[in-house]
Coordinates of C-alpha atoms and ligand atoms in Angstrom, one line a residue:
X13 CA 0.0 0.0 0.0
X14 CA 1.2 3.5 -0.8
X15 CA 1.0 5.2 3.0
X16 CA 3.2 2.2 4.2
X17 CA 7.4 3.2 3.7
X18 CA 8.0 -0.2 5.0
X19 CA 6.5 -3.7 4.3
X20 CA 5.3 -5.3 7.6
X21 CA 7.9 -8.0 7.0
X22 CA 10.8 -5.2 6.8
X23 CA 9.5 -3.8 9.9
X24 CA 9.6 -7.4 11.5
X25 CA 12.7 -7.2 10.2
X26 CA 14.3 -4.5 11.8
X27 CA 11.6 -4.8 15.1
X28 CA 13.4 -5.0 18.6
X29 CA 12.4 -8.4 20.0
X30 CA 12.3 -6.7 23.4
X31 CA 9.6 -5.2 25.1
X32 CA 8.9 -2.4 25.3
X33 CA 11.3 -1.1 23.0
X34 CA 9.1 -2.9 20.1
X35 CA 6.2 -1.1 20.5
X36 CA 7.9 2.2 20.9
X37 CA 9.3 1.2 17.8
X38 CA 5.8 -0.1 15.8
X39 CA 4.5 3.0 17.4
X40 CA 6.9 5.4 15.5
X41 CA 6.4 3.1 12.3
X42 CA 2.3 3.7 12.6
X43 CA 3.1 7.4 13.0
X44 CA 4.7 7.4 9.5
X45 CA 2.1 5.7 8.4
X46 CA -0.8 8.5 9.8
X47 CA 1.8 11.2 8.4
X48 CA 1.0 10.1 5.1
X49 CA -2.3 9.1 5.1
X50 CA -3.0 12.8 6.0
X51 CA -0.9 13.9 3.4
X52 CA -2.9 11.7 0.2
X53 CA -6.4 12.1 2.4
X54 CA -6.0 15.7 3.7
X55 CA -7.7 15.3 6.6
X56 CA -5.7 17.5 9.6
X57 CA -6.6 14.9 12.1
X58 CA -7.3 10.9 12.4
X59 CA -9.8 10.3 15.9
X60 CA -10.1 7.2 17.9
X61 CA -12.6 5.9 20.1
X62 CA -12.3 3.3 22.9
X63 CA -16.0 1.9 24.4
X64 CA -14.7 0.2 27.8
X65 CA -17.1 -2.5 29.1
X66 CA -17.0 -4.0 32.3
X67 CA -15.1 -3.3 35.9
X68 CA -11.9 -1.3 36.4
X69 CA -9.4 -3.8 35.4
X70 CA -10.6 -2.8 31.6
X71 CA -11.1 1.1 32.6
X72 CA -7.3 0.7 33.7
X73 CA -6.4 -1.4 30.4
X74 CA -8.1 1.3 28.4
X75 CA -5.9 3.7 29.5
X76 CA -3.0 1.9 28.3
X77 CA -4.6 1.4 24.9
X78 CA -5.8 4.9 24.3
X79 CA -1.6 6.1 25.5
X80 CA -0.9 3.7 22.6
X81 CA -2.9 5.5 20.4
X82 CA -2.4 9.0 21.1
X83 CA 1.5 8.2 21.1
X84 CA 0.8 7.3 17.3
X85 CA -0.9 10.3 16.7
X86 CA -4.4 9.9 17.1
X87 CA -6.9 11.8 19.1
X88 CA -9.9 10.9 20.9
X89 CA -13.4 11.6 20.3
X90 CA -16.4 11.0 22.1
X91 CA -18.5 9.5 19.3
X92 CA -18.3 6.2 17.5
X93 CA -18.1 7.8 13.9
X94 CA -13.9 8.0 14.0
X95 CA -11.0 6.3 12.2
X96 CA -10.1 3.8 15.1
X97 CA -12.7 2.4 17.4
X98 CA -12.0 -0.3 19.7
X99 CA -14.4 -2.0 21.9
X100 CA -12.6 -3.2 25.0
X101 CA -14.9 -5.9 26.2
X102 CA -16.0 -7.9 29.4
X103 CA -17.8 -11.4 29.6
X104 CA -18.6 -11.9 33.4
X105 CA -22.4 -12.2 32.4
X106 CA -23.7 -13.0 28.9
X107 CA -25.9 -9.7 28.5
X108 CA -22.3 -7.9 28.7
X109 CA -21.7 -9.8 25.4
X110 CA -24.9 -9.2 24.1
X111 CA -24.4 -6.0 24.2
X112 CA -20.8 -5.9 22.1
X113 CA -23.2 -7.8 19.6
X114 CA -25.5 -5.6 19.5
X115 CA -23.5 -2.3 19.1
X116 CA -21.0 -4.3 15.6
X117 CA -24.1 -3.8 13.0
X118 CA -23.9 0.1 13.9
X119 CA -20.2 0.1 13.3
X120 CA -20.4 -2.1 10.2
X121 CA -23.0 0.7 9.0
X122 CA -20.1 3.6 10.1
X123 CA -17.4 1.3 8.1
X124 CA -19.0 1.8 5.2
X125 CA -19.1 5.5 5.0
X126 CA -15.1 5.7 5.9
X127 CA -12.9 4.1 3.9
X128 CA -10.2 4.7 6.5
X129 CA -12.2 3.2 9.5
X130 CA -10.7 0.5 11.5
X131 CA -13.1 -1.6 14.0
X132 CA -10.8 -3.3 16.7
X133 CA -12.2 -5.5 19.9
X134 CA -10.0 -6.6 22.4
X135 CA -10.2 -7.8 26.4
X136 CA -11.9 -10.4 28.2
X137 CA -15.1 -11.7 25.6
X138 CA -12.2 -12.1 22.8
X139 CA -10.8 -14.4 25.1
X140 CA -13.4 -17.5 24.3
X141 CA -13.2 -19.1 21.9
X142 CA -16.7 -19.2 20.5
X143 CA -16.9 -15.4 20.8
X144 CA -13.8 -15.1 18.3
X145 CA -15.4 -17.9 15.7
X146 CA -18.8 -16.5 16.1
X147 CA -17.2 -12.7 14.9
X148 CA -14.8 -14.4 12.2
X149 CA -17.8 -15.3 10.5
X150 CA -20.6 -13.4 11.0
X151 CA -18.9 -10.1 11.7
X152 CA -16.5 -9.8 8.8
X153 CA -15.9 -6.2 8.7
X154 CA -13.7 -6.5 12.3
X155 CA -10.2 -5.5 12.0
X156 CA -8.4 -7.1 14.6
X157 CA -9.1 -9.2 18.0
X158 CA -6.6 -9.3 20.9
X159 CA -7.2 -10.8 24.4
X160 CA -6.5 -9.4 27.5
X161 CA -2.7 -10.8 27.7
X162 CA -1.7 -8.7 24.8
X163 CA -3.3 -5.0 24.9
X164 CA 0.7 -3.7 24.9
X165 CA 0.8 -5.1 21.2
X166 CA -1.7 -2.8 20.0
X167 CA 0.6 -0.8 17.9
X168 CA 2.0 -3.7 16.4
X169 CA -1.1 -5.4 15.6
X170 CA -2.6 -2.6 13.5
X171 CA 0.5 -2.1 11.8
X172 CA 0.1 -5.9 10.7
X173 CA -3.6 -5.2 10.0
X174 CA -2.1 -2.6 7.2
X175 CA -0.6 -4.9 4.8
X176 CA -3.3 -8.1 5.8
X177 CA -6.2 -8.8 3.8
X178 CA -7.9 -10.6 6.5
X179 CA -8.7 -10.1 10.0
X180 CA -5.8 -9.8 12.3
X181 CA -6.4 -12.1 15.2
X182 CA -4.0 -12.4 18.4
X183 CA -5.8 -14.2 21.1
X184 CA -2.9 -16.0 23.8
X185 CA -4.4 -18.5 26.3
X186 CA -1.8 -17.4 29.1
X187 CA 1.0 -15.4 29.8
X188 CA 3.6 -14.7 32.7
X189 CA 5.0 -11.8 31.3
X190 CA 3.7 -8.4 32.9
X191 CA 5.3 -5.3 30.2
X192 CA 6.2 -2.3 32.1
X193 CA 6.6 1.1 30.9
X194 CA 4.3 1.5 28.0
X195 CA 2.4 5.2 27.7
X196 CA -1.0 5.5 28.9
X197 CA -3.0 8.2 29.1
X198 CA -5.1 9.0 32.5
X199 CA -9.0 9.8 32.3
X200 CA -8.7 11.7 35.5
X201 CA -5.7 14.1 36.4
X202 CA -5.7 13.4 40.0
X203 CA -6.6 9.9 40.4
X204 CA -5.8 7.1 39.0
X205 CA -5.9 2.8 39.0
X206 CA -2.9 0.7 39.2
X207 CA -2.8 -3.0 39.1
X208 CA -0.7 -4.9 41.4
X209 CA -1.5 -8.1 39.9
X210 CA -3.6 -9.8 36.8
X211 CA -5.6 -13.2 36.8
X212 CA -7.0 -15.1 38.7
X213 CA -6.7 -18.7 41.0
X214 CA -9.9 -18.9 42.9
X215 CA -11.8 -20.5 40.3
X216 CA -15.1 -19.8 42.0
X217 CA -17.4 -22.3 40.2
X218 CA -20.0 -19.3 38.3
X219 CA -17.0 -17.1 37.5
X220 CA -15.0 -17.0 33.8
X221 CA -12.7 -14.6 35.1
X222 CA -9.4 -17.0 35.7
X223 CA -10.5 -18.1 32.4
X224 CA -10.1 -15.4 30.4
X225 CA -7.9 -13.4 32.4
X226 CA -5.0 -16.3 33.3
X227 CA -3.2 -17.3 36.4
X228 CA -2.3 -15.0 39.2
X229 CA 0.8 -12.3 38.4
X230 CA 2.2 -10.0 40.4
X231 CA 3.8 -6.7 40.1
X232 CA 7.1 -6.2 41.7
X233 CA 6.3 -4.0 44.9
X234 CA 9.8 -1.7 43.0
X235 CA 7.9 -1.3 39.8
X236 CA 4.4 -0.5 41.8
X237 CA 5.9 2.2 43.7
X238 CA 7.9 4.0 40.7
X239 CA 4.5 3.9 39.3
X240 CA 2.7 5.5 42.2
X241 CA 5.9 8.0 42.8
X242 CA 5.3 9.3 38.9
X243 CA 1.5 9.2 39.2
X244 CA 1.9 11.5 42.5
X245 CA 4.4 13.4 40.7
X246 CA 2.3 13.9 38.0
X247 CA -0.5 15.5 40.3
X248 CA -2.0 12.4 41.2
X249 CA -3.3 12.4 45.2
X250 CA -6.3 9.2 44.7
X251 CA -4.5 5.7 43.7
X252 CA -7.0 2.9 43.4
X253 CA -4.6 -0.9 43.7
X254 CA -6.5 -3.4 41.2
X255 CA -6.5 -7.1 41.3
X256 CA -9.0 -9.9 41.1
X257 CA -7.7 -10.8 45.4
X258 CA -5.7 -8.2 46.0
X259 CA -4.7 -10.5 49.7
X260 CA -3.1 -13.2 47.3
X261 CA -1.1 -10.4 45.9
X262 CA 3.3 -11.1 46.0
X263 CA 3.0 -14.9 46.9
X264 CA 4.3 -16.3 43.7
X265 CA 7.1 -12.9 43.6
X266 CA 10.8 -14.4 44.3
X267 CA 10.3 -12.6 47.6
X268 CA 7.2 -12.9 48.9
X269 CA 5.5 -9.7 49.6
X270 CA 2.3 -9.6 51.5
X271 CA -0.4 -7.1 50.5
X272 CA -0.2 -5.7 53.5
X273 CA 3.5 -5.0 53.1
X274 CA 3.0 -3.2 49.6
X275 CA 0.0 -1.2 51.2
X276 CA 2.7 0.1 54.0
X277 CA 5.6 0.8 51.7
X278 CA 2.6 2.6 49.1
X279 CA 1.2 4.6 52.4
X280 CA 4.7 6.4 52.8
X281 CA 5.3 7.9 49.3
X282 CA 4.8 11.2 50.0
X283 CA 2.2 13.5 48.5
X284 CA 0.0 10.9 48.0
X285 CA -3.9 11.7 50.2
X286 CA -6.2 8.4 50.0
X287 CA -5.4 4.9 48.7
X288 CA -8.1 2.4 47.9
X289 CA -8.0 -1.1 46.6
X290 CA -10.7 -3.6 45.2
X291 CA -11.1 -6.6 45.3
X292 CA -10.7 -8.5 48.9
X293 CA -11.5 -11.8 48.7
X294 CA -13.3 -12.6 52.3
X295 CA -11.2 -16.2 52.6
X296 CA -8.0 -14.5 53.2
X297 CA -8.3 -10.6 54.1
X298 CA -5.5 -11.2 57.0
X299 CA -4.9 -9.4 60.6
X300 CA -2.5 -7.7 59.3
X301 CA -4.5 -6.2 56.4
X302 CA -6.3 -4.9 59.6
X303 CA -4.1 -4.0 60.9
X304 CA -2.4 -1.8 58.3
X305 CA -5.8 -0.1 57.1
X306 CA -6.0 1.1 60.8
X307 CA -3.4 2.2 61.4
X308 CA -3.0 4.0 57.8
X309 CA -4.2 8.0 57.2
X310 CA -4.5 7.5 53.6
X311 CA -5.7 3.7 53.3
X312 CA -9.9 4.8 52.7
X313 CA -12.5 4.0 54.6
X314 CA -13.7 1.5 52.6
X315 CA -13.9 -2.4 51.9
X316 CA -15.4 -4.1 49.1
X317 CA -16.4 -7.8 50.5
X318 CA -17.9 -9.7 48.2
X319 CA -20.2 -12.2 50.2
X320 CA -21.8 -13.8 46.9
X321 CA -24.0 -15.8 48.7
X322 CA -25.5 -16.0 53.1
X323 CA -25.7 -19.8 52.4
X324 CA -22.6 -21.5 53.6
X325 CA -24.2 -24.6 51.5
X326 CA -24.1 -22.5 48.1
X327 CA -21.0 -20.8 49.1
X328 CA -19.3 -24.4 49.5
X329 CA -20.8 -24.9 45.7
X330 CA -19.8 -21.9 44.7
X331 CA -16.1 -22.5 46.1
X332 CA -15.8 -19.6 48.1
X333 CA -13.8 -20.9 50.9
X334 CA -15.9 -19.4 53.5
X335 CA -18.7 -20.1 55.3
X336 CA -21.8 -17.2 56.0
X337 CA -20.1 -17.6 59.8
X338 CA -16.7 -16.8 58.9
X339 CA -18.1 -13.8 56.8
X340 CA -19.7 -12.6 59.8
X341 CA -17.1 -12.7 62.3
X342 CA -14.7 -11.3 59.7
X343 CA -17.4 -8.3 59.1
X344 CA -17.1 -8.1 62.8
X345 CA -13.3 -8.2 63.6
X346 CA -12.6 -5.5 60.5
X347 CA -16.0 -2.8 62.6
X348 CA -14.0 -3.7 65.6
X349 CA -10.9 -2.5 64.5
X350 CA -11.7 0.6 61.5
X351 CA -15.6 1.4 63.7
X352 CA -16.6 4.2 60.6
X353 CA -15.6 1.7 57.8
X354 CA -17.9 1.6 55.1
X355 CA -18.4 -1.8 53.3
X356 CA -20.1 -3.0 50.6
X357 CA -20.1 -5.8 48.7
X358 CA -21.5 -8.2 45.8
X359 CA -24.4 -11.1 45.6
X360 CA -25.9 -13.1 43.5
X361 CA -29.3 -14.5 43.4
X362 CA -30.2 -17.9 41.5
X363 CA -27.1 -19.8 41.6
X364 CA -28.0 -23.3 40.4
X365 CA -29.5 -25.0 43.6
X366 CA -30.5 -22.4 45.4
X367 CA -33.6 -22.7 47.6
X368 CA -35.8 -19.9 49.2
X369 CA -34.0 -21.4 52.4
X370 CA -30.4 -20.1 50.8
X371 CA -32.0 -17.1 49.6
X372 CA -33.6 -16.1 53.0
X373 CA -29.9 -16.9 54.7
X374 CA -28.4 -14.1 51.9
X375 CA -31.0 -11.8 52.9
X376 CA -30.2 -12.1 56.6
X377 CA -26.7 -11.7 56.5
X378 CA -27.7 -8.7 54.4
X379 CA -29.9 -7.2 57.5
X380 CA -26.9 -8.4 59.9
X381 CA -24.2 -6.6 58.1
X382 CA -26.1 -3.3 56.8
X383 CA -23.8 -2.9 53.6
X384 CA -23.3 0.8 53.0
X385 CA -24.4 -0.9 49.1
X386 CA -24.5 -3.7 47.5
X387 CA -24.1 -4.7 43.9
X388 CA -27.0 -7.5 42.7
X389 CA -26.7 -9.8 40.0
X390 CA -28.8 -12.4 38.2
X391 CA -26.7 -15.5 38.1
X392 CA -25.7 -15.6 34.2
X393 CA -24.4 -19.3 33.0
X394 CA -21.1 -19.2 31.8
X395 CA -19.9 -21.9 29.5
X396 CA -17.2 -23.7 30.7
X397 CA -17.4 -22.8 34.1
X398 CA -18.5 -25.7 36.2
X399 CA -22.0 -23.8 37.2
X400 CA -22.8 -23.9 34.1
X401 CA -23.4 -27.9 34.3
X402 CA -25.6 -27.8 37.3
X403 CA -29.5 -27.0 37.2
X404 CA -30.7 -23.4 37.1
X405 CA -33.6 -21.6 39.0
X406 CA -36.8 -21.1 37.4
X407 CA -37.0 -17.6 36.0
X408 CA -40.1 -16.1 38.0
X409 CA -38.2 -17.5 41.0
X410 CA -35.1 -15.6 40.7
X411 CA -37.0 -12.4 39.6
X412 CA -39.0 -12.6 42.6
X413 CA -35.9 -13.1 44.5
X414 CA -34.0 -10.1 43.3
X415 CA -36.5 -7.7 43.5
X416 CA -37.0 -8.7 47.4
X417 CA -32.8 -8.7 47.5
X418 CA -32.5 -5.0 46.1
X419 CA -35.9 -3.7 48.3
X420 CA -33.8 -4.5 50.8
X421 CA -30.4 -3.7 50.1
X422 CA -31.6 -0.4 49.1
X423 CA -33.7 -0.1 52.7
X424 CA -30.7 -0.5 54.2
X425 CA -28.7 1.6 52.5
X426 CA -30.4 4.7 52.5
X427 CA -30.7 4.4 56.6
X428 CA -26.8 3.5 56.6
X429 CA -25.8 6.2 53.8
X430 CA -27.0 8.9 56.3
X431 CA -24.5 8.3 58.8
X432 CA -22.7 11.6 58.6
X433 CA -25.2 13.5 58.4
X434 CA -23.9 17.3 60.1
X435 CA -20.8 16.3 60.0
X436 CA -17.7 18.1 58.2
X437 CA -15.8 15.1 55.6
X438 CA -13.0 15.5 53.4
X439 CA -14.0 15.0 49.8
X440 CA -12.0 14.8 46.5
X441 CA -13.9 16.9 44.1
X442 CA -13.5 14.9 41.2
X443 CA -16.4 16.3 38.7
X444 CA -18.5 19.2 37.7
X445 CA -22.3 18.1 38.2
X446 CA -24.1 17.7 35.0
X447 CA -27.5 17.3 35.8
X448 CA -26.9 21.1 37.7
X449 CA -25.3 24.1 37.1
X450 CA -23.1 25.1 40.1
X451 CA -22.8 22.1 41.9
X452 CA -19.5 20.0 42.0
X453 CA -19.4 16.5 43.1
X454 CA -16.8 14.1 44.5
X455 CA -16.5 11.2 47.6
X456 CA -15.9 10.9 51.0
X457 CA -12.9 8.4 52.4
X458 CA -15.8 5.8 52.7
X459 CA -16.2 6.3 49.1
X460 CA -20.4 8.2 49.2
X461 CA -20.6 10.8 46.9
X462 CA -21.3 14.4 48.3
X463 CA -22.8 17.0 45.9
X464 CA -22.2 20.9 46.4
X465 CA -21.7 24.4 45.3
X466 CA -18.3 25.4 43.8
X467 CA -15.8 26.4 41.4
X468 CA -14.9 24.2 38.7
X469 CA -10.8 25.2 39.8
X470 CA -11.3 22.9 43.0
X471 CA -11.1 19.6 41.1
X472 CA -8.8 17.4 42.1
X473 CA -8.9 19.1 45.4
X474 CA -9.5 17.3 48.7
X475 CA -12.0 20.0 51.0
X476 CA -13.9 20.1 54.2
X477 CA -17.4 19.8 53.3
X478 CA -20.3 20.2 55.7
X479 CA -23.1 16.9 55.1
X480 CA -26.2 19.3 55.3
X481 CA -28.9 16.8 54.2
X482 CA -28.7 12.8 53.5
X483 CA -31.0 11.6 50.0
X484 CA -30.2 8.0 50.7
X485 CA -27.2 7.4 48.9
X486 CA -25.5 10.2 48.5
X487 CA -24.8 13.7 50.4
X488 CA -25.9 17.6 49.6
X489 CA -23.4 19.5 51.5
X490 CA -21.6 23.0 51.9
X491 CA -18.0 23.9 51.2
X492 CA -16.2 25.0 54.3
X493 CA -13.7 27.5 53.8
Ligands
5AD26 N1 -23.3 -14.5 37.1 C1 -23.6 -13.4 37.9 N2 -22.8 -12.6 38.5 C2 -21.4 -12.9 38.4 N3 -20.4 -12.4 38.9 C3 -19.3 -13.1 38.5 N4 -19.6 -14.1 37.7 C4 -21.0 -14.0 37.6 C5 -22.0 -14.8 37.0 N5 -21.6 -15.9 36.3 C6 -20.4 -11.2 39.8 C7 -19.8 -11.5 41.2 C8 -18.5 -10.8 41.2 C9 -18.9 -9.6 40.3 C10 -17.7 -8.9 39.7 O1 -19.6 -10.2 39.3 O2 -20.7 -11.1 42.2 O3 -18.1 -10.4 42.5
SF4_27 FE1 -14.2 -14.6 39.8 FE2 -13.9 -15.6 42.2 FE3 -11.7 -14.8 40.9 FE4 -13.5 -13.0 41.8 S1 -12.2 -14.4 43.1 S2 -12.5 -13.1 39.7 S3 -15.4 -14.1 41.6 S4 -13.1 -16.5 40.3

């Protein structure tokens, strides 16, 4: 083709074989690339746009891809209709697929008006294999697939995509290789995600994530804190720590690291204000971890516990490692020690099996606890998973369920929310409202969202904020000076 200086195979050619110097390096050949295609096309500018599905593993992933992108030269735009778009997808339920589905006719109809479009899907659905025949054949017009082991190869993938005729499709089934130093670009200036690990062991018997997303990896706890120490240089003051069980993180480093360790060593990097972290796995959230939130000024005060299910019978199905007990004492050792903690947590109603017995056992140990909120979920079959084998609830009977689950849940939280009601918090203004002029919005340390008047110029600020009034699950309030 005419924009491309260099045949794919002469770039392979003269490609470093390390990382990351091969992308910086496919990155600066794609850049040639857009040079001329604005040259012959005389368009000033080619756009991208990333849709992110799913939980804050992909948020964070998109940030890397979209760094990629805009270190080629492209620039983001909020709408579908641009040169690159790129659908970074999730799988944990099927509608979250159905969805992806639904949205590839629009782009097909987009494709055809721009000769220069590109359609790329990556992350956790590309990772099945049925998902990646299904699209080969009846969605033709796709680009290129990658998986969720190999978003750092973007640049090099659509420069392969160039000379290709066909579909460009890089999907690997594991990795233990974790590549550093890559350019991402942050969605917010002052707060950001950084993963400690990737994948998954648990294997909990509904769940596809250690499918699609490997074994566990983790970080080195050097290369977590130079990331932190930029971020925080860089204006950061909110870092959120991402992994599937963040308390398995550093067992399988050379030298062991507990999570509680790294959450120490990230509390003293100075200039940093709040540190959260997601997900604690309720089987093994340790003393220590108690010990280290409490006695941290920055570690939130906040813990997502997923509980799944109150049944210690479905729990033992679902291979959760804990019984509704264990939750309970835990839930009462972590308000003994961190008394304003604020915890939330997820559960899911019709797991194969369950019986208005288990559901009424979740729904008491959802009036024990009094979750600040919960997130509900529909069981969703998962192919491959060993759920998937077992017999599922009838319909009306899960329905019936969840509506009585989230009645509740939202009872409770709206009584709960109120808490601090009169009080002056600290808040991290992190938006301007859009529903209304005027009023900013941001969160407490226990993570509820407060809503007041002020300038714009505060975000990224952390300011006293009087609670005037509670509206169940979130705060009006006024700015102290
Ligand atoms: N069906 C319904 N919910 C699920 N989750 C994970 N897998 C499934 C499934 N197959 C929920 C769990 C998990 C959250 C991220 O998604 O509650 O904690
Ligand atoms: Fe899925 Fe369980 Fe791993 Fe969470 S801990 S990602 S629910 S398998």
């Amino acid at each position: 083709m005419d924009y491309i200086n260099m045949t794919y195979e002469e770039a392979l050619s003269h490609a470093p074989k390390e990382e990351p110097a091969r992308q910086y390096y496919f990155i600066e050949r794609y850049k040639e690339v857009l040079d001329q295609l604005k040259a012959s096309s005389g368009k000033e500018q080619f756009t991208f746009h990333i849709a992110t599905f799913g939980c804050q593993m992909n948020s964070r992933d998109s940030e890397k891809l979209q760094g990629i992108l805009e270190a080629i030269g492209f620039v983001g735009t909020d709408t579908e209709e641009a040169d690159f778009v790129l659908y970074n997808t999730c799988t944990v339920r099927e509608n979250a697929n159905d969805r992806v589905y639904g949205r590839l006719g629009y782009l097909n109809s987009l494709k055809k008006k721009n000769p220069h479009m590109m359609i790329a899907l990556c992350g956790c659905m590309m990772q099945e294999e049925k998902v990646v025949a299904k699209i080969k054949q009846s969605y033709r017009f796709v680009d290129i697939i990658f998986g969720t082991h190999n978003i750092f190869k973007l640049a090099e993938l659509m420069y392969e995509r160039l000379e290709e005729k066909k579909m460009v499709v890089d999907i690997w089934e594991g990795t233990d290789r974790i590549v550093e130093d890559l350019p991402t670009d942050r969605k917010y200036s002052f707060k950001s995600g950084v993963n400690i690990m990737f994948g998954c062991n648990n294997f909990c018997s509904y769940c596809i994530v250690p499918y699609v997303r490997g074994r566990e990896r983790s970080r080195s706890p050097k290369d977590i804190l130079e990331e932190v120490k930029q971020l925080v240089a860089d204006g950061v003051v909110e870092i959120m720590l991402l992994g599937q069980n963040v308390n398995s993180y550093g067992k399988n480093l050379e030298t062991p690291v507990s999570f509680a360790e790294l959450l120490t060593q990230i509390d003293q990097v100075e200039g940093l204000e709040r540190i959260r972290f997601m997900t604690s796995h309720p089987k093994d959230l340790s003393d220590e971890l108690i010990e280290a939130m409490k006695h941290s000024k920055k570690v939130c005060k906040h813990l997502h516990l997923p509980l799944q299910s109150g049944s210690s019978r479905i729990l033992k199905v679902m291979n959760r490692k804990y019984t509704r007990e264990q939750y309970l004492e835990l839930v009462e050792k972590i308000r003994a020690a961190i008394p304003d903690i604020s915890l939330t947590t997820d559960i899911i109603v019709g797991f194969p099996g369950e019986t208005e017995e288990d559901f009424n056992e979740t729904l008491d140990v959802v009036k024990k606890v009094r979750f600040d909120s919960a997130f509900t979920f529909i069981y969703s079959k998962r192919t491959g998973t060993p759920a998937a084998k077992m017999e599922e609830v009838p319909e009306e009977a899960v329905k019936n369920r969840f509506d009585r689950l989230l009645t509740e849940v939202q009872k409770i939280s709206s009584e709960v929310c109120g808490r601090d009601e009169h009080t002056v918090q600290k808040v991290l203004v992190e938006e301007v409202n859009d529903h209304e002029k005027g009023l900013l919005t941001g969160h407490m340390s226990n993570n509820t969202t407060v809503h007041f008047k002020g300038d714009s110029s505060l975000i990224g600020k952390i300011v006293d904020v009087y609670l005037d009034e509670s509206r169940g699950f979130y705060y009006m309030g006024t700015l102290r000076p």
